[in-house]
mmCIF file of C-alpha atoms and ligand atoms in Angstrom:
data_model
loop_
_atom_site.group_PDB
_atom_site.id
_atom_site.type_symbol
_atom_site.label_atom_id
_atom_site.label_comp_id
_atom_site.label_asym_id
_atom_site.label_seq_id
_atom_site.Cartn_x
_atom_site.Cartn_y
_atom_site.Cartn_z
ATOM 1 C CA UNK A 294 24.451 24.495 23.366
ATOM 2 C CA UNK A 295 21.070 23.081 23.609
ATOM 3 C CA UNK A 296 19.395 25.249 21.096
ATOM 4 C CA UNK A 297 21.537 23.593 18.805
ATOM 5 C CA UNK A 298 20.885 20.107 20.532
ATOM 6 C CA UNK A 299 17.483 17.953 19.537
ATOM 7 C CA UNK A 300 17.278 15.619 22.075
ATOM 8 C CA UNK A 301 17.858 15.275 25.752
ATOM 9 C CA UNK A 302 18.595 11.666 26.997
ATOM 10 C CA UNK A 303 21.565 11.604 29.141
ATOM 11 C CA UNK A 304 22.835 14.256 31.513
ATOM 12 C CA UNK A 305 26.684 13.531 29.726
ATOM 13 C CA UNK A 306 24.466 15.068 26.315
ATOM 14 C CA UNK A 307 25.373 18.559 28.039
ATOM 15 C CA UNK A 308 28.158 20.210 28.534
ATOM 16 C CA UNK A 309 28.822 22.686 31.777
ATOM 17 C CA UNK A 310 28.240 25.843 29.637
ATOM 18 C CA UNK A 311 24.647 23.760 28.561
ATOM 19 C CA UNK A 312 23.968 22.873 31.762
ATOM 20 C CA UNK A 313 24.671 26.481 33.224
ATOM 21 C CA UNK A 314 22.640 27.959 30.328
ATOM 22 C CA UNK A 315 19.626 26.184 31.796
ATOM 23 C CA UNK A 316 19.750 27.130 35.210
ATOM 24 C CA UNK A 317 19.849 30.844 34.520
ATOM 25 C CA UNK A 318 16.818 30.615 31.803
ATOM 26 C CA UNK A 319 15.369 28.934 34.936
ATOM 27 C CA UNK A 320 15.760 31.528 36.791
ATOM 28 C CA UNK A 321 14.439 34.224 34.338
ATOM 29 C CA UNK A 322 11.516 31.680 34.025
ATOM 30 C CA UNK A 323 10.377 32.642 37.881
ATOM 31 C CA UNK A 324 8.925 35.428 36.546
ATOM 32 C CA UNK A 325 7.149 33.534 33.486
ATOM 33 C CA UNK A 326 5.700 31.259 35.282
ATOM 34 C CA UNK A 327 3.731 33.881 37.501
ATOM 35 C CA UNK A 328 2.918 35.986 34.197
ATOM 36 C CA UNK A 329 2.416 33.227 32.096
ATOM 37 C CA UNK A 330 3.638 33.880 28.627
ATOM 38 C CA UNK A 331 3.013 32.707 24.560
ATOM 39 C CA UNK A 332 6.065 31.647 23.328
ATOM 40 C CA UNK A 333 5.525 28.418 22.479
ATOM 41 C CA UNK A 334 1.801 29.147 21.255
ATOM 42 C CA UNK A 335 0.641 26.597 18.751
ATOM 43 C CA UNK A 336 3.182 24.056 19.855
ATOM 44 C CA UNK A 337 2.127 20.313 21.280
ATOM 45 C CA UNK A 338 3.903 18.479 23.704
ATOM 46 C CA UNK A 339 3.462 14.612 23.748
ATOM 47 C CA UNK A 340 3.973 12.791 27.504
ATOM 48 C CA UNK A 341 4.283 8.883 27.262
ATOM 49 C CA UNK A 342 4.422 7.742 30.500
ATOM 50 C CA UNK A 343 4.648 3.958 30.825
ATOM 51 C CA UNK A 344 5.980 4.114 34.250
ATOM 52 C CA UNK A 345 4.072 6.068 37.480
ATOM 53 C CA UNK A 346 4.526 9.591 37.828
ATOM 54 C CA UNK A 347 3.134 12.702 39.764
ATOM 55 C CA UNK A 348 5.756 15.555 39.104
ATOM 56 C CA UNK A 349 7.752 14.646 36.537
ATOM 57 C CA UNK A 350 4.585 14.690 34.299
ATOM 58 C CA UNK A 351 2.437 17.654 36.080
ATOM 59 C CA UNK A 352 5.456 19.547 35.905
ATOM 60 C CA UNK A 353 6.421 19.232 32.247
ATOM 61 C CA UNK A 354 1.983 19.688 31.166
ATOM 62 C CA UNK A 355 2.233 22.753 33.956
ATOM 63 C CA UNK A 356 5.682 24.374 32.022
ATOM 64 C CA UNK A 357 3.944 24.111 29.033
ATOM 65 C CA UNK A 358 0.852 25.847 29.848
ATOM 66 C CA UNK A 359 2.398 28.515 31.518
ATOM 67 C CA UNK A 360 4.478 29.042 27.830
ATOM 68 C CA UNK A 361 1.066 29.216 26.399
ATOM 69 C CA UNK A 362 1.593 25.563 24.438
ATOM 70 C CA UNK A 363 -1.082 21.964 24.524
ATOM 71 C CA UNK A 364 -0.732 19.156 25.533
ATOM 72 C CA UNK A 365 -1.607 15.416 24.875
ATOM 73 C CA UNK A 366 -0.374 12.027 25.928
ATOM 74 C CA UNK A 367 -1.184 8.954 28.376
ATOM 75 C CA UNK A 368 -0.489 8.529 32.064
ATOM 76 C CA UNK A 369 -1.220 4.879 32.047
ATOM 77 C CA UNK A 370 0.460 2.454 29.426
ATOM 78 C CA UNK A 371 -2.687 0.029 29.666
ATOM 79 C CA UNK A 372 -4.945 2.738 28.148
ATOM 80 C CA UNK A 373 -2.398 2.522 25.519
ATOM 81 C CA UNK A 374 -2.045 0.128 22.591
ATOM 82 C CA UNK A 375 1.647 -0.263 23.677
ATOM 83 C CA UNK A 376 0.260 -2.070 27.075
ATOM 84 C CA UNK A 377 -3.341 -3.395 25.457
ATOM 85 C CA UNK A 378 -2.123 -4.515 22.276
ATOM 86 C CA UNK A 379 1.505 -5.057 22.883
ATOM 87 C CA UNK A 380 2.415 -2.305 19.877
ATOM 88 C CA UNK A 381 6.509 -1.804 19.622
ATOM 89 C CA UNK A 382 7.661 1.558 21.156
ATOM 90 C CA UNK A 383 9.173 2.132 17.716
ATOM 91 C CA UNK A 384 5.553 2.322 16.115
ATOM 92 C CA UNK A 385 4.354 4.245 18.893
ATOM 93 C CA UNK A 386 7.545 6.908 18.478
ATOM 94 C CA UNK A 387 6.696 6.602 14.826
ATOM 95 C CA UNK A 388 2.662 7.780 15.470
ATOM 96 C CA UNK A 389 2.945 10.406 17.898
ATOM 97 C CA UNK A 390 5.631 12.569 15.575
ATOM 98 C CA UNK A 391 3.014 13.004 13.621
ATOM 99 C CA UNK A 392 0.644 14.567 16.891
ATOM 100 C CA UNK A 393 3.087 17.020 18.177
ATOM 101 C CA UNK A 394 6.531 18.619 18.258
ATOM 102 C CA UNK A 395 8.227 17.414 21.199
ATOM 103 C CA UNK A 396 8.031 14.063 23.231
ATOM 104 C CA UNK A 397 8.324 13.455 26.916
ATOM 105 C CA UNK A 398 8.563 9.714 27.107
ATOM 106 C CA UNK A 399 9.392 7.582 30.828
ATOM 107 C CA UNK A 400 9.752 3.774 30.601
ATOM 108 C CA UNK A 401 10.835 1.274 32.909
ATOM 109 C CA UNK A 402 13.654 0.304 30.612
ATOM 110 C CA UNK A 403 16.885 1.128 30.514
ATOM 111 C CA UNK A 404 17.890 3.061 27.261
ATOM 112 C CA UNK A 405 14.066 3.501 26.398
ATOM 113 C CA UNK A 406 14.340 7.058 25.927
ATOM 114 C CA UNK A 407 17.549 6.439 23.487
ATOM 115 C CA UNK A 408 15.729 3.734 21.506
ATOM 116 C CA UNK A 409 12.645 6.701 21.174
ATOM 117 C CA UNK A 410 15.205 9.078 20.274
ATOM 118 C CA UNK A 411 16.190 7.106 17.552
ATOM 119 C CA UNK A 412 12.964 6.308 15.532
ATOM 120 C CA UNK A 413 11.782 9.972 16.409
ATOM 121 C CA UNK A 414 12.491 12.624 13.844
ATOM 122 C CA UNK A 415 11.247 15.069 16.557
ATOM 123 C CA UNK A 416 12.959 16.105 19.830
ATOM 124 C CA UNK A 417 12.698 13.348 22.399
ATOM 125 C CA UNK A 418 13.147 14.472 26.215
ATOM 126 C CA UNK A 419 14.163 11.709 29.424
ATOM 127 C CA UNK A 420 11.681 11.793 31.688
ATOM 128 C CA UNK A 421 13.060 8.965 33.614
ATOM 129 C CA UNK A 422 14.549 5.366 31.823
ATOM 130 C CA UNK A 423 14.270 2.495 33.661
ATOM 131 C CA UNK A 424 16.696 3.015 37.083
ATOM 132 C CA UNK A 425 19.636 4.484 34.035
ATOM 133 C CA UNK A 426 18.636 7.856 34.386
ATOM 134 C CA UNK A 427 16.525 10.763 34.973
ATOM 135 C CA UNK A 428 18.032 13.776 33.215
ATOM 136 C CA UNK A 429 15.647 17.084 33.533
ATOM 137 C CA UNK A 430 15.757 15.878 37.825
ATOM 138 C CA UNK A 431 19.608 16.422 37.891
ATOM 139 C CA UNK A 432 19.046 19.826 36.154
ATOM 140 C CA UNK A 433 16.004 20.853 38.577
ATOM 141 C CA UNK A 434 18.198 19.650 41.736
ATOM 142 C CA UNK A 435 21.239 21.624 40.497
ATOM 143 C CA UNK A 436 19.012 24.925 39.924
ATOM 144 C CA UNK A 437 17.423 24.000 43.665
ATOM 145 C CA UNK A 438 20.814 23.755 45.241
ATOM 146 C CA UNK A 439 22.075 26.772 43.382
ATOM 147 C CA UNK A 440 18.826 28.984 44.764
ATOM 148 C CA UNK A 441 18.983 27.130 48.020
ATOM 149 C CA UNK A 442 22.270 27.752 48.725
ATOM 150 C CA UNK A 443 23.646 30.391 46.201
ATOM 151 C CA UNK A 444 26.372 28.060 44.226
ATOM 152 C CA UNK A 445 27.078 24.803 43.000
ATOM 153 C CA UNK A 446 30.994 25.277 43.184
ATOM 154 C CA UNK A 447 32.108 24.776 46.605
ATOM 155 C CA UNK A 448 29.358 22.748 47.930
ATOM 156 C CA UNK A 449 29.334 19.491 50.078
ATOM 157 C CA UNK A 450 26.655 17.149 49.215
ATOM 158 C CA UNK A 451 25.375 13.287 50.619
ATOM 159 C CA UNK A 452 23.205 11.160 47.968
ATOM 160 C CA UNK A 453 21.673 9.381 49.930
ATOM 161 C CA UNK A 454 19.598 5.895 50.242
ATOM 162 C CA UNK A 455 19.284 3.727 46.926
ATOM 163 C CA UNK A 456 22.156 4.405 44.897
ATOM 164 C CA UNK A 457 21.918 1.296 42.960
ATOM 165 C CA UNK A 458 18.483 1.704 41.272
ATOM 166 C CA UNK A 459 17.909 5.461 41.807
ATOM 167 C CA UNK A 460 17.725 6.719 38.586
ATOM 168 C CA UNK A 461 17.775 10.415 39.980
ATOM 169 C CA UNK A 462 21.355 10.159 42.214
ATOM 170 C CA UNK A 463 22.929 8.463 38.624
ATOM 171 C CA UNK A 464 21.786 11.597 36.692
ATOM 172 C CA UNK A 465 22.386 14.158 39.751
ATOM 173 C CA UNK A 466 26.042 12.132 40.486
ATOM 174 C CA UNK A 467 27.197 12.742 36.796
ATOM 175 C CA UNK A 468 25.842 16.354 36.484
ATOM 176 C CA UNK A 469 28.042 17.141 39.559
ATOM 177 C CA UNK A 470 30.999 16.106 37.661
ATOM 178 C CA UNK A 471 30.845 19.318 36.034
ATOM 179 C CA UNK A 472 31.630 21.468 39.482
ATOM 180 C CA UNK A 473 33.976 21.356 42.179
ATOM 181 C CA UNK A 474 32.363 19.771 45.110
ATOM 182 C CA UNK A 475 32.583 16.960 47.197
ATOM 183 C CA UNK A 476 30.611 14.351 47.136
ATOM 184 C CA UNK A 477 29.723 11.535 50.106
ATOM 185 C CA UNK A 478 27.905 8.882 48.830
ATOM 186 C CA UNK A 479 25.647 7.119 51.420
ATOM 187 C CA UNK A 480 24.262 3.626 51.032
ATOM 188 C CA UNK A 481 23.765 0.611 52.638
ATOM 189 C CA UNK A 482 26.864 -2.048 50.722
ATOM 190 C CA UNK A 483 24.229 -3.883 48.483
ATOM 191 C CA UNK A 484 22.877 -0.240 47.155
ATOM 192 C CA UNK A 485 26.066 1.314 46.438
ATOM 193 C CA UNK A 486 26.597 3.941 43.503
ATOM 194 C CA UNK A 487 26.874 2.301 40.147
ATOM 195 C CA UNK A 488 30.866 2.369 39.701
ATOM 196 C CA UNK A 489 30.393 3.571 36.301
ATOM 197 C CA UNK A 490 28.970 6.866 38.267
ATOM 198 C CA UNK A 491 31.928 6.901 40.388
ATOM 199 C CA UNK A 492 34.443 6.284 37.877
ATOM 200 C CA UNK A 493 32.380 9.595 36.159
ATOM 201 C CA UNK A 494 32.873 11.776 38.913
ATOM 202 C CA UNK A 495 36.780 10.678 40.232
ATOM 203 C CA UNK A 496 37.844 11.300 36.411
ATOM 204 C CA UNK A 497 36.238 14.533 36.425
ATOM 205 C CA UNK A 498 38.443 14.796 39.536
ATOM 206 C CA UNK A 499 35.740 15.420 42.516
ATOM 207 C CA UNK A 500 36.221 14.128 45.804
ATOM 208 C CA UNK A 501 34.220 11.070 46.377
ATOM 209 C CA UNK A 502 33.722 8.512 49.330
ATOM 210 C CA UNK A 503 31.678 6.038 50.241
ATOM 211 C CA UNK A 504 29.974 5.242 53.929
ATOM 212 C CA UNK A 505 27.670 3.016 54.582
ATOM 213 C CA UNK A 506 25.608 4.583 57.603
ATOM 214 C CA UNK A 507 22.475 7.647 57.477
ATOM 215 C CA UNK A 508 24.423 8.841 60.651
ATOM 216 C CA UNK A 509 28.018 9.729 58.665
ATOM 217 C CA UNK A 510 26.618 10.949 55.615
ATOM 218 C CA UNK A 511 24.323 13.665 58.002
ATOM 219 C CA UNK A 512 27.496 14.971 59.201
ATOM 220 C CA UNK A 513 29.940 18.089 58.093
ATOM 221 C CA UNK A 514 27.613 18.598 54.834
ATOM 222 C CA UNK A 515 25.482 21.642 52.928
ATOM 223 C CA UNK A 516 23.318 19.121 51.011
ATOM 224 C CA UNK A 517 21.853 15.691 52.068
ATOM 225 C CA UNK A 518 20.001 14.960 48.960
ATOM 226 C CA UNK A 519 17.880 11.709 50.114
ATOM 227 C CA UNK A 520 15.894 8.574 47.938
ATOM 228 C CA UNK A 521 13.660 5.961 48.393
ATOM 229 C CA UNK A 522 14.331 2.606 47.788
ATOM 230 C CA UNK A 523 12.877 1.801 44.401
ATOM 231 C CA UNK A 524 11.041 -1.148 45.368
ATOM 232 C CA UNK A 525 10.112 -2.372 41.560
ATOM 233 C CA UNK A 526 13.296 -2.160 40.607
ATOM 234 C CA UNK A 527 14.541 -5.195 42.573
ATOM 235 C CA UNK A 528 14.199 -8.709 41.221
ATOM 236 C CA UNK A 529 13.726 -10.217 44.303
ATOM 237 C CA UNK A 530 11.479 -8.770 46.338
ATOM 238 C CA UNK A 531 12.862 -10.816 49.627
ATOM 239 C CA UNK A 532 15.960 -8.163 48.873
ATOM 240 C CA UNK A 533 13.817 -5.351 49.161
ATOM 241 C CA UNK A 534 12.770 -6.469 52.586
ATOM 242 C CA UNK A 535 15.547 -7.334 54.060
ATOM 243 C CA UNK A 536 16.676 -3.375 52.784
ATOM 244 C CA UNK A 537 13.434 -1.495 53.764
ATOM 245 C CA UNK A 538 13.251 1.083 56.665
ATOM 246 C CA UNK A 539 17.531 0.787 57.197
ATOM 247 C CA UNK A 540 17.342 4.400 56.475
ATOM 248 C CA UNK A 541 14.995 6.833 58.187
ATOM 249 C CA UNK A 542 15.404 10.509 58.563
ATOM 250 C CA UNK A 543 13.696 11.881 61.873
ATOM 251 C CA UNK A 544 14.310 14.555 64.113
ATOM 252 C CA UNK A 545 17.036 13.091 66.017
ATOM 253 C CA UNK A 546 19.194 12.665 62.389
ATOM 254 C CA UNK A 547 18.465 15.838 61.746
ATOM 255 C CA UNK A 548 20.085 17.177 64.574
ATOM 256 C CA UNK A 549 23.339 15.873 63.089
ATOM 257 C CA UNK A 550 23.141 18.164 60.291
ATOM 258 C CA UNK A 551 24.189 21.338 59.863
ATOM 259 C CA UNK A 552 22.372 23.902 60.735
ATOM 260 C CA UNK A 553 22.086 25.646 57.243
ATOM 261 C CA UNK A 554 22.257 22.277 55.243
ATOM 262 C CA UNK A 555 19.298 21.734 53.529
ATOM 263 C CA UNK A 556 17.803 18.082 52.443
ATOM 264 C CA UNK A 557 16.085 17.305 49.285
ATOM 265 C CA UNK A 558 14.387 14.909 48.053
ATOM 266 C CA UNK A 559 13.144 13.556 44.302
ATOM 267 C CA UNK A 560 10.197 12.604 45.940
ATOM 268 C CA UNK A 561 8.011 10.521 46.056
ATOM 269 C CA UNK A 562 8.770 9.425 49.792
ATOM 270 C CA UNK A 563 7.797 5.751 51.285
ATOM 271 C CA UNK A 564 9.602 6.488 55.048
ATOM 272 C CA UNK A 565 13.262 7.545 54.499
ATOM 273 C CA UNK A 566 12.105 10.882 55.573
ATOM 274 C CA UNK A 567 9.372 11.416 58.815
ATOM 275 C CA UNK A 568 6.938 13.553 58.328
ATOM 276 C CA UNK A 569 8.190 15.905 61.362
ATOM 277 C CA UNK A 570 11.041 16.419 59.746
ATOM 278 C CA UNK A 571 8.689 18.747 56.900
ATOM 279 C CA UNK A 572 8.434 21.621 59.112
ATOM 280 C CA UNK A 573 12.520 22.112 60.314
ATOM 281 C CA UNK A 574 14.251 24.832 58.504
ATOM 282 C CA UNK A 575 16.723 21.947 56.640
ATOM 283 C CA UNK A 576 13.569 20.686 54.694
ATOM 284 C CA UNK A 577 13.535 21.766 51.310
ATOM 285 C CA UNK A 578 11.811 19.188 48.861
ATOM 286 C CA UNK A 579 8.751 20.992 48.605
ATOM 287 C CA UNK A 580 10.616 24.204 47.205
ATOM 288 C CA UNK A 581 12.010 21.814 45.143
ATOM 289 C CA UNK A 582 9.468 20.471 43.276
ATOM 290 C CA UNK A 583 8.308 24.154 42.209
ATOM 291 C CA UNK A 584 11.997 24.432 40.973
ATOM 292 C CA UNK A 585 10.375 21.192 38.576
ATOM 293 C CA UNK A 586 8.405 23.842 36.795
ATOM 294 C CA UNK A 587 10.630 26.512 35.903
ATOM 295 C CA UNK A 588 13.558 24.314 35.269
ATOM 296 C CA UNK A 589 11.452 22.433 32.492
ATOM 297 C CA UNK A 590 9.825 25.562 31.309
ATOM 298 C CA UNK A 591 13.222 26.433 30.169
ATOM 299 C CA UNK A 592 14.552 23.231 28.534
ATOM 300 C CA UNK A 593 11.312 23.130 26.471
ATOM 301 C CA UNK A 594 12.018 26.679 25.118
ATOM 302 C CA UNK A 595 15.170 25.847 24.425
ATOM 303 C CA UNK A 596 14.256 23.024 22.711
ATOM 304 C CA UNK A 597 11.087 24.336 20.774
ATOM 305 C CA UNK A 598 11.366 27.924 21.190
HETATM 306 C C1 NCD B 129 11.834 9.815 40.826
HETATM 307 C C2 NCD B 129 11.837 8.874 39.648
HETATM 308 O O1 NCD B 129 10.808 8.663 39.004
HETATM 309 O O2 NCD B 129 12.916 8.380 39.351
HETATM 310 N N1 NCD B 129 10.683 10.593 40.910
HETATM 311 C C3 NCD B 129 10.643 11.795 40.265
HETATM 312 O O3 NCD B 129 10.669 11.858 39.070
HETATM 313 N N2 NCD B 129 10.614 12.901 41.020
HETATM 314 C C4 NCD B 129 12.238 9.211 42.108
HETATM 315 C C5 NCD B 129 11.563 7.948 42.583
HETATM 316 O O4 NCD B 129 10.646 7.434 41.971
HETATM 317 O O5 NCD B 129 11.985 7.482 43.644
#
């Protein structure tokens, strides 16, 4: 159970009775959030974030609020002695336990947030590890698929786009090994899912293939849950172009769908998705970044609270 767990780096850290715990104190946090509430009063949540971010962060300082606890942190590493003065992230783990009770750290470096974990004798939350993984966006997409479409069991899903680098679809692809659905993972070949994902989810004994084309992973599913191609993550940047655009979501793809499948998205979008696709009944990513508050609301009361 997470009340009993400190820290939450990797989505394999929960178990299916954790990670179903979660998405029904999300639920019961709808109402919360709309109230507001004081049960973490007098608490401080710390947000590192050396890498970009517009709802992973707002989300997390907006849960908070609404529970009635503060806030501190930086948004920017270079306002930061970790990016002016080149201090170790062990010394900066090692100051901010003594600011607050919780930290909510995102670094472009794989196994970041277990290195944090480590030198932090206070709870240390994923936000997002270099392109490893991106633990509380599984658990938000799970409780938007389960609202969206009333059960996780059952389902049909498509990750789509950059399955190589996306930190979110390695998170989301593991969390789904917990249910019985089937998965199509869509990518062009020098993007594909990380095999250690795949091996993950065919041990856990879910139906998995691989296509390589927008058009067949549109088809004959309840989710298309699509990505952007994380640019900064390549080495080469000649790779990136050669990649960019190959998949684009516009009306005409959507018409392929089903037509109760919904599409999500971690946001933020370059151009996988058109913007005249926002206003078809499949589009769902803006519900789903309100599903971003209540879903962190409850992992930091069951972490603090
Ligand atoms: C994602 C991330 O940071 O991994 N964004 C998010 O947290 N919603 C997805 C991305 O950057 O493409």
């Amino acid at each position: 159970m997470i009340g009993r767990l400190h820290n939450l780096i990797s989505i394999l850290d929960l178990t299916r009775q954790d990670i179903d715990l979660i998405l029904e104190h999300s639920a019961k946090m709808e109402q919360v959030a709309i109230k507001k509430s004081k049960d973490l009063e007098g608490k401080i949540m710390a947000c590192l974030f050396f890498e970009p971010s517009t709802r992973t962060r707002l989300s997390f300082e907006s849960a908070m609020f609404r529970l009635g606890g503060s806030v501190l942190g930086f948004a920017d590493v270079a306002v930061s002695s970790a990016g002016g003065k080149g201090e170790t992230l062990a010394d900066t783990i090692r100051t901010v336990e003594r600011y607050a009770d919780v930290i909510v750290i995102r670094h472009n470096l794989d196994g970041s947030a277990r290195v944090a974990a480590e030198f932090s004798k206070i709870p240390v939350i994923n936000a997002g590890s270099g392109s490893e993984e991106h633990p509380t966006q599984a658990l938000l997409d799970l409780y938007s698929i389960k609202k969206l479409k009333g059960k996780i069991d059952g389902i049909s899903i498509s990750l789509c786009g950059d399955l190589k680098y996306g930190r979110t679809v390695h998170s989301l692809g593991m969390a789904l090994s917990h249910y019985d659905v089937t998965v199509k993972l869509v990518a062009p070949p020098p993007l594909r899912m990380k095999p250690a994902v795949i091996a993950e989810m065919k041990e856990a004994g879910l139906r998995v293939t691989e296509v390589d084309t927008l058009e067949e992973g549109l088809k004959d599913v309840d989710v298309v849950y699509m990505t952007r191609i994380q640019k900064e993550r390549f080495p080469d940047v000649r790779e990136y172009d050669a990649l960019k655009g190959k998949f684009r979501l516009g009306l005409k793809e959507v018409g392929l769908m089903r037509d109760d499948a919904i599409i999500l998205h971690p946001l933020p979008r370059v151009d996988e998705i058109d913007p005249e696709v926002d206003s078809t009944p499949q589009a769902k990513y803006f519900e789903q970044v309100h599903s971003g508050v209540v879903t962190r609301m409850a992992i930091l009361k069951l972490i603090l609270g």
